[in-house]
Amino acid sequence: MNLTQRPRRLRTDGVRPLVRETDLSASDLIAPVFVDATTDERVPIETMPGHERVPVDEAVDRVEEIRETGVEAVMLFGVPESKDERGSRAWAEDGVVQEATRRITSETDAYVITDVCLCEYTDHGHCGVLEDDAAEDPRLTVRNDETLDLLGKIAASHAAAGADMVAPSGMIDGMVGAIREALDAQGNTDVPIMSYAAKYESAFYGPFRDAADGAPAFGDRRHYQMDPANAREARREVDLDVEQGADVLMVKPALPYLDIVKEIRESYDHPVAAYNVSGEYAMLHAAAEKGWLDLESVASESLLSIKRAGADLILTYFAEDLADAL
Ligand SMILES: [Zn+2]
């Protein structure tokens, strides 16, 4: 036997770092932050150990804790003081995300990205204006075009409050174009849009719905979010968002959709983001609690695999822990 090819030669401790193809760093990571207008103290999120909803008064402290780990970017989600049919607190000048954004951007150097959607603000929990009788008829859900105006208003109000980037997550057709138009109309031509371009209707979002109090009161989101069975459709969705001016393309969730991350990476030159969602976080925590997996190892291996698949940025609930360990 003549083994001239021995890949093991490059696996000794000295050479491994030299030939490593993928590296994680704190600058790849975005930490989600939940700001809650209904509480004046921090509320732990049971299904997402280590995470909590914070009152507006503590938003700056929360962001500073994150920055101490080396993570400089945060994604803000809001829980409003009240909800209504159209989600009107989502674009209020004194809304929870607007107020938190104003404080964080004036008091810290964090890079603030805001979630732009209606589901946390509507009393029915859907991501837009409902069709009449939607509660009775599961075939009816949100009115696409009427929702676009509201998304534009939300994004504009976030930018006016100082948001560095906006991230529409509702999978409403035309959302990126409507938001670009609304931002440009108020002179915010420099505020980029990170589009949740390929967002699947996934059961891995479960714990987040506890965190953001955004579970739909009836029905589900399969009429606007993507079917987990579809890959070609993701390219179509991304094409449309690119045409409408998306600056960063997101795939969500991450781990069950690494093929999509890779596909988008290879087909487009835009930065690709992946959202390592609450269920991906919760399942590793649950297994670690049982002593079945080593949390730090599986968390960093998961994030490494997302990066290796082609993501430039990763939104993850592991951001702080991982950055701390780097
Ligand atoms: Zn939504």
Coordinates of C-alpha atoms and ligand atoms in Angstrom, one line a residue:
M1 CA 0.0 0.0 0.0
N2 CA 1.4 3.4 -1.0
L3 CA -0.4 6.2 0.8
T4 CA 0.9 9.4 -0.6
Q5 CA -2.2 11.3 0.4
R6 CA -2.5 11.5 4.2
P7 CA -4.9 14.3 5.2
R8 CA -4.0 13.5 8.8
R9 CA -0.6 15.4 8.3
L10 CA -2.5 18.6 8.6
R11 CA -4.4 17.8 11.8
T12 CA -1.6 18.2 14.3
D13 CA -2.1 21.0 16.9
G14 CA 0.4 23.3 15.4
V15 CA -0.9 23.2 11.8
R16 CA -4.7 22.9 12.5
P17 CA -5.2 26.7 13.0
L18 CA -3.2 27.5 9.8
V19 CA -5.5 25.3 7.6
R20 CA -8.8 26.1 9.3
E21 CA -11.3 27.2 6.7
T22 CA -13.9 28.8 8.9
D23 CA -13.6 31.0 12.0
L24 CA -16.2 32.4 14.3
S25 CA -15.7 35.8 15.8
A26 CA -17.8 38.1 17.9
S27 CA -18.2 40.5 15.0
D28 CA -20.2 37.8 13.1
L29 CA -22.9 37.7 15.8
I30 CA -26.1 39.6 16.5
A31 CA -27.8 39.3 19.8
P32 CA -31.6 39.4 20.0
V33 CA -33.0 41.6 22.8
F34 CA -36.6 41.7 24.0
V35 CA -37.8 45.0 25.3
D36 CA -41.1 44.8 27.2
A37 CA -43.4 47.8 27.9
T38 CA -45.6 45.7 30.2
T39 CA -43.1 45.2 32.9
D40 CA -40.8 47.3 35.1
E41 CA -38.5 44.5 36.0
R42 CA -36.6 41.8 34.1
V43 CA -38.6 38.7 33.3
P44 CA -36.7 35.5 32.6
I45 CA -37.9 33.6 29.5
E46 CA -38.4 30.0 30.8
T47 CA -38.0 28.3 27.4
M48 CA -34.8 30.2 26.6
P49 CA -32.5 29.9 29.6
G50 CA -30.3 33.0 30.2
H51 CA -32.7 35.3 28.3
E52 CA -35.1 37.7 29.6
R53 CA -37.5 40.4 28.6
V54 CA -36.3 43.8 29.9
P55 CA -38.2 47.0 30.6
V56 CA -37.4 50.0 28.5
D57 CA -35.5 51.5 31.5
E58 CA -33.1 48.6 31.4
A59 CA -32.6 48.3 27.6
V60 CA -29.3 50.3 27.7
D61 CA -28.0 48.1 30.6
R62 CA -28.9 45.0 28.7
V63 CA -27.1 46.2 25.6
E64 CA -24.1 47.1 27.6
E65 CA -24.0 43.6 29.1
I66 CA -23.9 42.2 25.5
R67 CA -21.2 44.6 24.4
E68 CA -19.0 43.6 27.3
T69 CA -18.7 40.1 25.6
G70 CA -17.5 41.7 22.4
V71 CA -20.8 41.5 20.5
E72 CA -21.6 44.9 19.1
A73 CA -24.9 44.3 17.2
V74 CA -28.3 43.8 18.6
M75 CA -31.7 43.0 17.1
L76 CA -34.6 44.6 19.0
F77 CA -38.0 43.0 19.5
G78 CA -40.7 44.8 21.3
V79 CA -43.6 43.8 23.5
P80 CA -46.1 46.7 23.5
E81 CA -48.1 48.0 26.4
S82 CA -51.3 47.2 24.5
K83 CA -52.4 45.4 21.3
D84 CA -55.1 46.2 18.8
E85 CA -56.5 44.8 15.5
R86 CA -54.0 46.7 13.3
G87 CA -51.0 46.7 15.7
S88 CA -50.9 50.5 15.9
R89 CA -48.3 50.6 18.7
A90 CA -45.8 49.2 16.2
W91 CA -45.4 52.6 14.5
A92 CA -46.0 54.8 17.5
E93 CA -43.3 57.5 18.0
D94 CA -43.4 56.6 21.7
G95 CA -43.6 52.8 21.1
V96 CA -41.5 50.4 23.0
V97 CA -38.9 49.7 20.2
Q98 CA -38.7 53.4 19.2
E99 CA -38.1 54.4 22.8
A100 CA -35.5 51.7 23.4
T101 CA -33.8 52.5 20.1
R102 CA -33.5 56.2 21.0
R103 CA -31.9 55.4 24.3
I104 CA -29.6 52.7 23.1
T105 CA -28.3 54.7 20.1
S106 CA -27.8 57.9 22.2
E107 CA -26.1 56.2 25.2
T108 CA -24.1 53.3 23.6
D109 CA -22.1 52.5 20.5
A110 CA -24.1 49.4 19.7
Y111 CA -25.3 48.8 16.2
V112 CA -29.1 48.6 16.5
I113 CA -31.2 46.5 14.1
T114 CA -34.9 46.5 14.6
D115 CA -37.5 43.8 13.8
V116 CA -40.2 45.2 11.6
C117 CA -43.4 43.2 11.8
L118 CA -46.9 43.4 13.3
C119 CA -47.3 40.1 15.0
E120 CA -46.2 41.3 18.5
Y121 CA -48.5 44.3 18.2
T122 CA -51.8 42.9 16.8
D123 CA -54.3 41.4 19.2
H124 CA -54.7 38.4 16.8
G125 CA -50.9 37.8 16.6
H126 CA -50.7 37.7 12.8
C127 CA -48.1 39.6 10.8
G128 CA -50.5 42.0 9.1
V129 CA -54.0 43.4 8.6
L130 CA -56.5 40.5 8.7
E131 CA -59.0 39.6 6.1
D132 CA -62.6 39.9 7.3
D133 CA -63.8 36.6 8.9
A134 CA -60.2 35.3 9.1
A135 CA -60.9 34.0 12.6
E136 CA -63.7 31.8 11.2
D137 CA -62.1 30.7 8.0
P138 CA -58.6 29.2 8.1
R139 CA -58.1 29.8 4.4
L140 CA -58.1 33.6 5.0
T141 CA -55.2 35.4 6.6
V142 CA -53.5 38.7 6.2
R143 CA -54.2 41.3 3.5
N144 CA -50.9 41.7 1.8
D145 CA -51.1 45.1 0.2
E146 CA -52.8 46.9 3.0
T147 CA -50.1 45.6 5.3
L148 CA -47.3 47.1 3.2
D149 CA -48.3 50.7 4.2
L150 CA -48.1 49.7 7.8
L151 CA -44.7 48.1 7.4
G152 CA -43.4 51.2 5.8
K153 CA -44.7 53.3 8.7
I154 CA -43.0 51.0 11.2
A155 CA -39.6 51.0 9.5
A156 CA -39.8 54.8 9.1
S157 CA -40.6 55.3 12.8
H158 CA -37.7 53.0 13.8
A159 CA -35.2 54.9 11.5
A160 CA -36.5 58.2 12.9
A161 CA -35.7 56.9 16.4
G162 CA -32.2 56.2 15.3
A163 CA -32.2 52.5 14.2
D164 CA -29.1 51.6 12.2
M165 CA -30.7 48.9 10.2
V166 CA -34.3 47.6 9.8
A167 CA -35.2 43.9 9.4
P168 CA -38.7 43.1 8.0
S169 CA -39.7 39.6 9.1
G170 CA -43.3 39.2 8.0
M171 CA -42.9 37.5 4.6
I172 CA -45.4 40.0 3.0
D173 CA -44.9 40.2 -0.7
G174 CA -43.4 43.6 -1.6
M175 CA -42.3 44.4 1.9
V176 CA -38.7 45.3 1.1
G177 CA -39.8 47.7 -1.7
A178 CA -42.4 49.4 0.5
I179 CA -40.0 49.9 3.3
R180 CA -37.2 51.2 1.0
E181 CA -39.7 53.7 -0.4
A182 CA -40.8 54.8 3.1
L183 CA -37.2 55.2 4.4
D184 CA -36.1 57.1 1.3
A185 CA -39.1 59.4 1.5
Q186 CA -38.0 60.6 4.9
G187 CA -34.4 61.0 3.9
N188 CA -33.1 57.7 5.4
T189 CA -31.5 56.5 2.2
D190 CA -28.5 55.2 4.2
V191 CA -30.5 52.8 6.5
P192 CA -30.0 49.3 5.1
I193 CA -32.6 46.6 5.0
M194 CA -31.9 43.1 6.2
S195 CA -34.7 41.1 4.7
Y196 CA -36.0 37.9 6.2
A197 CA -36.0 36.8 2.6
A198 CA -36.4 33.0 3.1
K199 CA -38.4 32.6 6.3
Y200 CA -39.9 29.2 6.7
E201 CA -43.1 28.3 8.6
S202 CA -41.2 26.4 11.2
A203 CA -42.0 24.7 14.5
F204 CA -38.6 25.8 15.8
Y205 CA -40.0 29.2 16.6
G206 CA -41.9 27.9 19.6
P207 CA -39.9 29.4 22.5
F208 CA -39.7 32.8 20.8
R209 CA -43.4 33.1 20.8
D210 CA -43.2 32.9 24.6
A211 CA -40.5 35.5 24.6
A212 CA -42.2 38.0 22.4
D213 CA -45.8 37.1 23.2
G214 CA -46.5 36.8 19.5
A215 CA -48.3 33.4 19.0
P216 CA -51.2 33.7 16.6
A217 CA -54.6 33.6 18.4
F218 CA -55.9 31.3 15.7
G219 CA -54.6 29.6 12.6
D220 CA -50.9 29.6 11.6
R221 CA -48.6 31.5 9.3
R222 CA -48.4 29.0 6.5
H223 CA -50.2 31.4 4.1
Y224 CA -47.3 33.9 4.3
Q225 CA -44.2 32.0 5.6
M226 CA -42.5 29.4 3.3
D227 CA -43.2 25.7 3.2
P228 CA -40.3 23.8 4.8
A229 CA -40.4 21.5 1.8
N230 CA -39.3 24.2 -0.7
A231 CA -35.8 25.1 -1.8
R232 CA -36.3 26.6 -5.3
E233 CA -38.9 28.9 -4.0
A234 CA -36.3 30.4 -1.6
R235 CA -34.4 31.6 -4.6
R236 CA -37.5 33.2 -6.0
E237 CA -38.2 34.9 -2.7
V238 CA -34.6 36.2 -2.6
D239 CA -34.7 37.4 -6.2
L240 CA -37.7 39.5 -5.4
D241 CA -36.1 41.0 -2.3
V242 CA -32.9 41.8 -4.2
E243 CA -34.9 43.5 -6.9
Q244 CA -36.7 45.6 -4.3
G245 CA -33.4 46.7 -2.7
A246 CA -32.6 44.3 0.1
D247 CA -29.1 44.9 1.5
V248 CA -28.7 41.7 3.5
L249 CA -30.5 38.4 2.8
M250 CA -31.6 36.3 5.7
V251 CA -32.5 32.6 6.0
K252 CA -34.5 31.5 9.0
P253 CA -34.3 29.1 10.8
A254 CA -30.6 28.2 10.3
L255 CA -29.7 24.6 11.2
P256 CA -32.5 22.7 9.5
Y257 CA -32.0 25.0 6.4
L258 CA -28.2 25.0 5.9
D259 CA -28.8 23.8 2.3
I260 CA -30.7 27.1 1.7
V261 CA -28.0 29.2 3.3
K262 CA -25.4 27.6 1.0
E263 CA -27.6 28.0 -2.0
I264 CA -28.2 31.7 -1.3
R265 CA -24.5 32.2 -0.6
E266 CA -23.5 30.7 -4.0
S267 CA -26.2 32.4 -6.0
Y268 CA -25.9 36.0 -4.7
D269 CA -23.2 38.4 -3.8
H270 CA -25.1 40.1 -1.0
P271 CA -24.2 39.4 2.6
V272 CA -26.1 36.4 3.9
A273 CA -27.5 36.2 7.5
A274 CA -28.9 33.2 9.2
Y275 CA -31.2 33.2 12.2
N276 CA -30.2 30.4 14.7
V277 CA -33.7 30.4 16.2
S278 CA -35.1 29.9 19.7
G279 CA -35.9 26.2 19.1
E280 CA -32.4 25.5 18.0
Y281 CA -31.2 27.2 21.2
A282 CA -33.8 25.5 23.5
M283 CA -33.1 22.0 22.3
L284 CA -29.4 22.2 23.0
H285 CA -30.1 23.7 26.4
A286 CA -32.6 21.0 27.2
A287 CA -30.2 18.2 26.2
A288 CA -27.4 19.8 28.2
E289 CA -29.6 20.1 31.3
K290 CA -30.1 16.4 31.1
G291 CA -26.4 15.9 30.8
W292 CA -26.7 14.5 27.3
L293 CA -24.7 17.1 25.5
D294 CA -21.9 19.5 26.3
L295 CA -23.6 22.9 25.8
E296 CA -20.6 25.0 24.9
S297 CA -19.2 22.5 22.4
V298 CA -22.5 21.9 20.6
A299 CA -23.3 25.6 20.5
S300 CA -20.0 26.5 18.9
E301 CA -20.2 23.6 16.5
S302 CA -23.7 24.7 15.5
L303 CA -22.6 28.2 14.8
L304 CA -19.5 27.1 13.0
S305 CA -21.6 24.9 10.7
I306 CA -23.9 27.9 9.9
K307 CA -20.8 30.0 9.0
R308 CA -19.3 27.2 7.0
A309 CA -22.5 26.8 5.0
G310 CA -22.1 30.4 4.0
A311 CA -23.6 32.8 6.5
D312 CA -21.7 36.1 7.0
L313 CA -23.8 37.1 10.0
I314 CA -25.6 34.9 12.6
L315 CA -28.4 36.0 14.8
T316 CA -28.2 33.8 17.8
Y317 CA -29.3 33.5 21.4
F318 CA -25.8 32.0 22.0
A319 CA -24.1 35.3 21.0
E320 CA -23.0 36.4 24.4
D321 CA -21.9 33.0 25.7
L322 CA -20.0 32.2 22.6
A323 CA -18.3 35.6 22.3
D324 CA -17.3 35.2 26.0
A325 CA -15.7 31.8 25.2
L326 CA -13.8 33.0 22.1
Ligands
ZN1 ZN -44.5 38.7 12.3

